[in-house]
Structures are given as C-alpha cells and as structure tokens.
Coordinates of C-alpha atoms in Angstrom, one line a residue:
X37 CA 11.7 -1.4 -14.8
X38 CA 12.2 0.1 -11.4
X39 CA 13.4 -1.5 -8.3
X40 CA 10.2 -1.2 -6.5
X41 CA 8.5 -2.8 -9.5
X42 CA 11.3 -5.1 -10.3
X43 CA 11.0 -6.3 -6.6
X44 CA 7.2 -6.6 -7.1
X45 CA 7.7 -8.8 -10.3
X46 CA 10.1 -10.8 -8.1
X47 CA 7.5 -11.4 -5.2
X48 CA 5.1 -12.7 -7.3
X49 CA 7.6 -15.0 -9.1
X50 CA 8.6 -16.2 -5.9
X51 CA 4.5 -16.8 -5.0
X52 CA 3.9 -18.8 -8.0
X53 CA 7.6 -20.5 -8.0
X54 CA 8.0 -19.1 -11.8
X55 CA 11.3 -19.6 -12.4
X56 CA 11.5 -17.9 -16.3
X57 CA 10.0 -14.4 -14.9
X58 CA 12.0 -14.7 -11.7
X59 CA 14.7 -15.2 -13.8
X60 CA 13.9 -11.9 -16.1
X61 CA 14.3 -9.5 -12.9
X62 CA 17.6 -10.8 -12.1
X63 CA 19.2 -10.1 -15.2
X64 CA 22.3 -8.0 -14.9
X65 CA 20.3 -5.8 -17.4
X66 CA 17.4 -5.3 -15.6
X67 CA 19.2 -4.7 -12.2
X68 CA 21.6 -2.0 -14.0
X69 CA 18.3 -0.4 -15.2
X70 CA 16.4 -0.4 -12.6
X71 CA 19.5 1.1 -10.5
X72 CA 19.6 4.4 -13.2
X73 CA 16.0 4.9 -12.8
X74 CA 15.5 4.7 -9.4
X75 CA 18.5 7.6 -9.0
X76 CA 16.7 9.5 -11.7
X77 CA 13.6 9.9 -9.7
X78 CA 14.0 12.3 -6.7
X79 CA 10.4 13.2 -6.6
X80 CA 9.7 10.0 -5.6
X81 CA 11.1 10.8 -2.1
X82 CA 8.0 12.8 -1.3
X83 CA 5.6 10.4 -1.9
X84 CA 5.0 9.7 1.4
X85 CA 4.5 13.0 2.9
X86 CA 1.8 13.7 -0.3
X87 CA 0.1 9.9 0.7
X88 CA 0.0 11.2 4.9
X89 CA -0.3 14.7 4.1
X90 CA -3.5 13.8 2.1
X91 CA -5.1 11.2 3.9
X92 CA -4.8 13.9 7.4
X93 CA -6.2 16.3 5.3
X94 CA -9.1 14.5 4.0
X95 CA -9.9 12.8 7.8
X96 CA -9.6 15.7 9.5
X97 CA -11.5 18.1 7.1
X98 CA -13.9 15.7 6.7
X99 CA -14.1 15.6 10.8
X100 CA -14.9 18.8 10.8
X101 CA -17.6 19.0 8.5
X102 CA -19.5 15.9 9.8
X103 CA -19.3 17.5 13.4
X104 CA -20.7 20.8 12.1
X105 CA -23.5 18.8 9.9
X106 CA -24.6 16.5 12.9
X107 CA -25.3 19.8 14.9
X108 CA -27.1 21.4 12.3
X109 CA -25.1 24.7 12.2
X110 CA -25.3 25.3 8.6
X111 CA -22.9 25.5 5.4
X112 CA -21.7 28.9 6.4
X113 CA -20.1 27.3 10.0
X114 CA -18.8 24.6 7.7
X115 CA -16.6 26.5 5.1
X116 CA -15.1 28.9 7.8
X117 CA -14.3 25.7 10.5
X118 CA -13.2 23.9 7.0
X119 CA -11.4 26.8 6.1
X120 CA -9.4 27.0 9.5
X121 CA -9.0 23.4 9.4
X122 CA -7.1 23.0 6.4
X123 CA -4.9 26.3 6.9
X124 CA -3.8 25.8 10.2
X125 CA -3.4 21.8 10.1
X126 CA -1.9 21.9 7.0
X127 CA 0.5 24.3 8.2
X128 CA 1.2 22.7 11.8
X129 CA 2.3 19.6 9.6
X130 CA 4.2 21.2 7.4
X131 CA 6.2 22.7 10.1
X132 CA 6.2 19.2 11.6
X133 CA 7.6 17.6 8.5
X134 CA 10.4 20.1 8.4
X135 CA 11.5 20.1 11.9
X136 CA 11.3 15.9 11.8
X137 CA 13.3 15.6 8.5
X138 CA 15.7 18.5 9.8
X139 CA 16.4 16.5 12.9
X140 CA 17.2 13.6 11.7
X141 CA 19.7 14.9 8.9
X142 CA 21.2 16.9 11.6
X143 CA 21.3 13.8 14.2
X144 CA 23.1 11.6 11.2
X145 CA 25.1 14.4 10.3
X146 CA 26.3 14.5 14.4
X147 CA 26.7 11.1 14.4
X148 CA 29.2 10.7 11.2
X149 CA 31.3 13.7 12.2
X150 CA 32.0 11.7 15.4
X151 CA 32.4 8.4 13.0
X152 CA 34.9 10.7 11.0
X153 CA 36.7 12.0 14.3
X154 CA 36.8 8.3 15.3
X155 CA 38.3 6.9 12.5
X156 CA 40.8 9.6 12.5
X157 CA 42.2 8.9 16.2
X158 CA 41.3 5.5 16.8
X159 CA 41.3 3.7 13.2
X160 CA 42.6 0.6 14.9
X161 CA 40.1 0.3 17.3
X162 CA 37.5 1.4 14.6
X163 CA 38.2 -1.2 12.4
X164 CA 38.1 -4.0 15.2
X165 CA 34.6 -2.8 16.0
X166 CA 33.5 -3.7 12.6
X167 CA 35.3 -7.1 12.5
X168 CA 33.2 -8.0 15.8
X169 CA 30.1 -6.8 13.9
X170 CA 30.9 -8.5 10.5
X171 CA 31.6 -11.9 12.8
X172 CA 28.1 -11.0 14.3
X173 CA 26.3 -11.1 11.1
X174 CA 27.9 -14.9 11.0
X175 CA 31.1 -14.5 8.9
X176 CA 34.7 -16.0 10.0
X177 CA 37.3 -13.5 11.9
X178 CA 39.5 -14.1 8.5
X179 CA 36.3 -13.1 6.0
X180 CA 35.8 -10.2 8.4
X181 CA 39.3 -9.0 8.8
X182 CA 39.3 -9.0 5.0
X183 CA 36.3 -6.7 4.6
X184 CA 37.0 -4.3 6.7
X185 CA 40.6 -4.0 5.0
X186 CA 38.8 -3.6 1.7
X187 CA 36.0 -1.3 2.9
X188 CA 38.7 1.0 5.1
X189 CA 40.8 1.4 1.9
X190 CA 38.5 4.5 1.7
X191 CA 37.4 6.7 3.9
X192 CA 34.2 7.9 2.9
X193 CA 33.0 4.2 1.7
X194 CA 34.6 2.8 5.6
X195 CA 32.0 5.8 7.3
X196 CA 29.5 4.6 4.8
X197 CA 29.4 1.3 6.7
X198 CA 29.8 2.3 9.7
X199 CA 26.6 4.3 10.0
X200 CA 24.8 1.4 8.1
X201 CA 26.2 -1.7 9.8
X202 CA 27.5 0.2 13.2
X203 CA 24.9 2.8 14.0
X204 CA 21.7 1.3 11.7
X205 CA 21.2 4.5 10.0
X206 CA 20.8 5.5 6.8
X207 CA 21.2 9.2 4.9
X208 CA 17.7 11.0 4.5
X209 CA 18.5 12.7 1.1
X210 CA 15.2 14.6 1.0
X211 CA 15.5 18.5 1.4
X212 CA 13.0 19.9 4.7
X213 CA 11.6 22.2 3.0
X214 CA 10.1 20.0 0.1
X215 CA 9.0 17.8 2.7
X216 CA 6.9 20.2 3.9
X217 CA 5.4 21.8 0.9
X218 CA 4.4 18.1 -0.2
X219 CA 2.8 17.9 3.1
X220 CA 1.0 21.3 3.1
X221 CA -0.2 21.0 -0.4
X222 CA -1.4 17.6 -0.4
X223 CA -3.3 18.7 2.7
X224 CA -4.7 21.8 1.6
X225 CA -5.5 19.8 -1.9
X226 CA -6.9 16.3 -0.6
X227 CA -8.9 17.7 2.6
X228 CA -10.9 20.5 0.1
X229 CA -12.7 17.4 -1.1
X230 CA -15.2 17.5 1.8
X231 CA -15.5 20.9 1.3
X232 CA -16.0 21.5 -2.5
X233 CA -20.0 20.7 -2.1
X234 CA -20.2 23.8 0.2
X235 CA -18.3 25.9 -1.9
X236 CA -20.2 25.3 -4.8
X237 CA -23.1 25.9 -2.5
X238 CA -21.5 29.7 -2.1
X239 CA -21.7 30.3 -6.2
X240 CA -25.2 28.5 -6.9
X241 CA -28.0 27.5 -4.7
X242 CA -28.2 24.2 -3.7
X243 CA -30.6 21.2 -1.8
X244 CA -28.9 21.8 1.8
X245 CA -30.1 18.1 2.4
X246 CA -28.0 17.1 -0.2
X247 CA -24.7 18.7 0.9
X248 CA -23.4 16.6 3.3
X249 CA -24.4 13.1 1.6
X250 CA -22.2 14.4 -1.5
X251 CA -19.3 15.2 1.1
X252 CA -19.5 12.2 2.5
X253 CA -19.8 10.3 -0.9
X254 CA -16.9 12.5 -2.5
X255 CA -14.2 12.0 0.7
X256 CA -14.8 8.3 0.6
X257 CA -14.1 8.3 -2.6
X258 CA -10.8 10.0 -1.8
X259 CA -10.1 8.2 1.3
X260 CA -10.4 4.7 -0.9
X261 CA -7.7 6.1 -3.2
X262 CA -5.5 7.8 -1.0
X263 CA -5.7 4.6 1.1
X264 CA -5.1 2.9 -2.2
X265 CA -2.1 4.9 -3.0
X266 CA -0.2 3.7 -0.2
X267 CA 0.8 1.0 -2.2
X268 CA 3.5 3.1 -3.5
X269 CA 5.3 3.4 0.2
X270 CA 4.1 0.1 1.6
X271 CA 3.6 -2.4 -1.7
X272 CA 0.7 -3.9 -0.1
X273 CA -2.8 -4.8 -2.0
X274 CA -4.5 -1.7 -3.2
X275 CA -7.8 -3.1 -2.3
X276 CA -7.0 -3.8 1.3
X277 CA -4.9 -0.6 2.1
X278 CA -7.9 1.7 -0.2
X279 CA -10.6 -0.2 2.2
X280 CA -8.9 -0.2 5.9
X281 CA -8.4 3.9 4.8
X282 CA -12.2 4.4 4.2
X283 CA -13.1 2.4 7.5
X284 CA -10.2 4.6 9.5
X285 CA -11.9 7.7 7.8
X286 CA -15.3 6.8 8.3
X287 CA -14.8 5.6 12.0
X288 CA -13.4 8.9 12.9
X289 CA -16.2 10.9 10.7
X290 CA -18.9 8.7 12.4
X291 CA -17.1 10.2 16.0
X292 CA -17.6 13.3 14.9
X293 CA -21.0 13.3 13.5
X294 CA -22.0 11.7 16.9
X295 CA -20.6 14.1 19.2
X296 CA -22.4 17.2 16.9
X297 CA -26.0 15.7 17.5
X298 CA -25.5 15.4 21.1
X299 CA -23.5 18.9 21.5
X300 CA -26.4 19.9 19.2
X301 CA -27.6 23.3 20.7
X302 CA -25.2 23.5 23.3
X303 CA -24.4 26.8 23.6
X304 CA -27.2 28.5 21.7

C-alpha cells in the first residue's frame, strides 16, 4: 500500500471512527511498505505537471477552436490556429516548468550553502536558533536543548532541519528538464483532443455541422477526466474535481465562442 493510499484508507477510517482498518494502516508493516514504495516511484513526481500540462492544453486548444467555429472560419483556420496553439503554448510552458523548478532548486541550494557556512562559523548560535524554534513548536528548553544535541550530532541531518523547521523549505528532487517534457507532452497530447475531429476531417470528408459538436463532446470528455485525475495531487473526490474542470473548461470555451460570433466578419 502506498502512503498516499495508506493515508486515504486512514481518512476514511477516521470518517467512520473504524478502529480495526484504522488500525491496519498503522501497522509497522504497512508504514515500512508503504515507505519502500513511495521511494521506488520517481515518476510519480511528474504527475502534476502531466495533470496542469493537460488540462491548459485541452482549455486552451479547445479556446481556440470554439473562437474559430463561432466565427464561421472553417476547419482549415482551425487546424493551423490549433496547430500553433498547441506548439507554441506547449512549448512556452515547458520553458516555464523548467525555469520554475530550476529556480527553486537553485534558491534552496543558496539557501543551504549559507545554512552550511553558518553552522560552520556560528554552530553555537545555530543551534540556539533551533532551540528557540523547537520551544516555539511548544516543547520545554530541556526537550529542545536535547534535540538539537541529537540532531547536530550530524551535519547533514542538523542542515536537514534547519531548512525544514528554520527556513520552511523542502528539497524539490524532480530533474527541470523532465518537468518540462511532462508538461509539453501532456499538452501537445491532451489539447489534440479538440482537434482530432478536424484532422480526421483532412483524411475523409465529413458533415462540417458535425465537427464542432464532436469537439466539444470529445474535450469534455477529457476535461471531466483530467479534472478527475487531479485526485492524484489533491486527494479530493473525483466527481467534484472531474465536474468543477468541465465547468472551468466550458466557461472559458463558451468566452470564446461568444467573442467569434460577434468578431464574426470583422476583418473580411
């Protein structure tokens, strides 16, 4: 069992005061368990940037295409706007992702190596600071003293806690650069779905009248389960997140829709 799903199991033990499953998850067994899997899976990292990457993918594609369709400007307009859409957004937030994971490793990295220098000069003073923060958190100046004198018996473990309990940050682990493919390819993947009816519509003819109605049907589909997927980074009910996604999504293509029929013509 995973944390995440170990914490889940917890939640709704703790909802229906069950004390035999609550008691399940906190077996030394499970928590060892769940501590080897959730190091064993690094791809997990990424979810988020796939989740976001998607769902701006999807909106904005789908944006687009509803702009394009309320002015009546044909499928052709609609794959090469698409088409620009998804290959320069996608790649404007891949560069985004990069640059926003890069800067915070390198603002944590900053901020240790002056931990490191600190502790290195001024251990004394270092290790009162985390006494007054320990007696902050509501334990005694003797249960403080004695965990800082445990936790500075090492160096790396005493920084450790400093940037956690000091500073409030934790290491990002992810690597930039898979960040932002994760980003650009769940872009370029996720906001094709509006598209795919007007590709098809290059191969084979097809009822022009029915091209947008099968967008629109296809990206809500997506939106729900994107939205849905978000359970994964925010544990809340699939239903709910899946649902708020599709009214986000649909309040933005419904903008867009509305601002092609009264641009219609403008410009031609």
């Amino acid at each position: 069992m995973s944390t995440s799903k170990r914490l889940e199991t917890a939640r709704e033990a703790f909802e229906r005061r069950d004390e035999a499953s609550s008691a399940k998850v906190h077996d030394p067994e499970a928590i060892a368990q769940a501590a080897v899997e959730s190091h064993g899976r690094a791809s997990d990292q990424y979810i988020g940037n796939m989740v976001y990457g998607g769902l701006d993918g999807i909106i904005t594609t789908f944006a687009v295409v509803s702009g394009v369709a309320g002015a009546e400007l044909g499928a052709g307009v609609i794959v090469i706007l698409g088409l620009a859409n998804l290959l320069g957004d996608g790649l404007s937030m891949a560069v985004g992702a990069y640059l926003s994971s890069r800067s915070e490793q390198e603002y944590y990295e900053k901020e240790r190596a002056r931990e490191a220098w600190e502790v290195d000069h001024f251990p004394e003073g270092e290790r009162a600071e985390m006494i007054e923060i320990y007696q902050g958190q509501g334990y005694s100046e003797e249960e403080a003293q004695k965990l800082v004198e445990i936790i500075s018996r090492d160096k790396e473990r005493w920084l450790d806690s400093m940037m956690v309990d000091e500073l409030g940050m934790l290491a990002d682990e992810k690597k930039p650069i898979l960040s932002a493919l994760a980003t650009l390819a769940s872009f370029i993947v996720a906001g094709s779905v509006p598209l795919l009816i007007y590709f098809l519509g290059l191969i084979t003819p097809l009822n022009p009248a029915l091209s947008f109605p099968i967008s629109l049907a296809l990206s809500g589909l997506a939106l729900f389960g994107l939205g849905a997927a978000k359970v994964f980074i925010t544990e809340r009910n699939f239903l709910k997140s899946g649902l708020e996604m599709l009214i986000v999504g649909g309040l933005s293509a419904s903008v867009a829709y509305l601002v092609g029929v009264l641009l219609k013509g403008v410009g031609g």
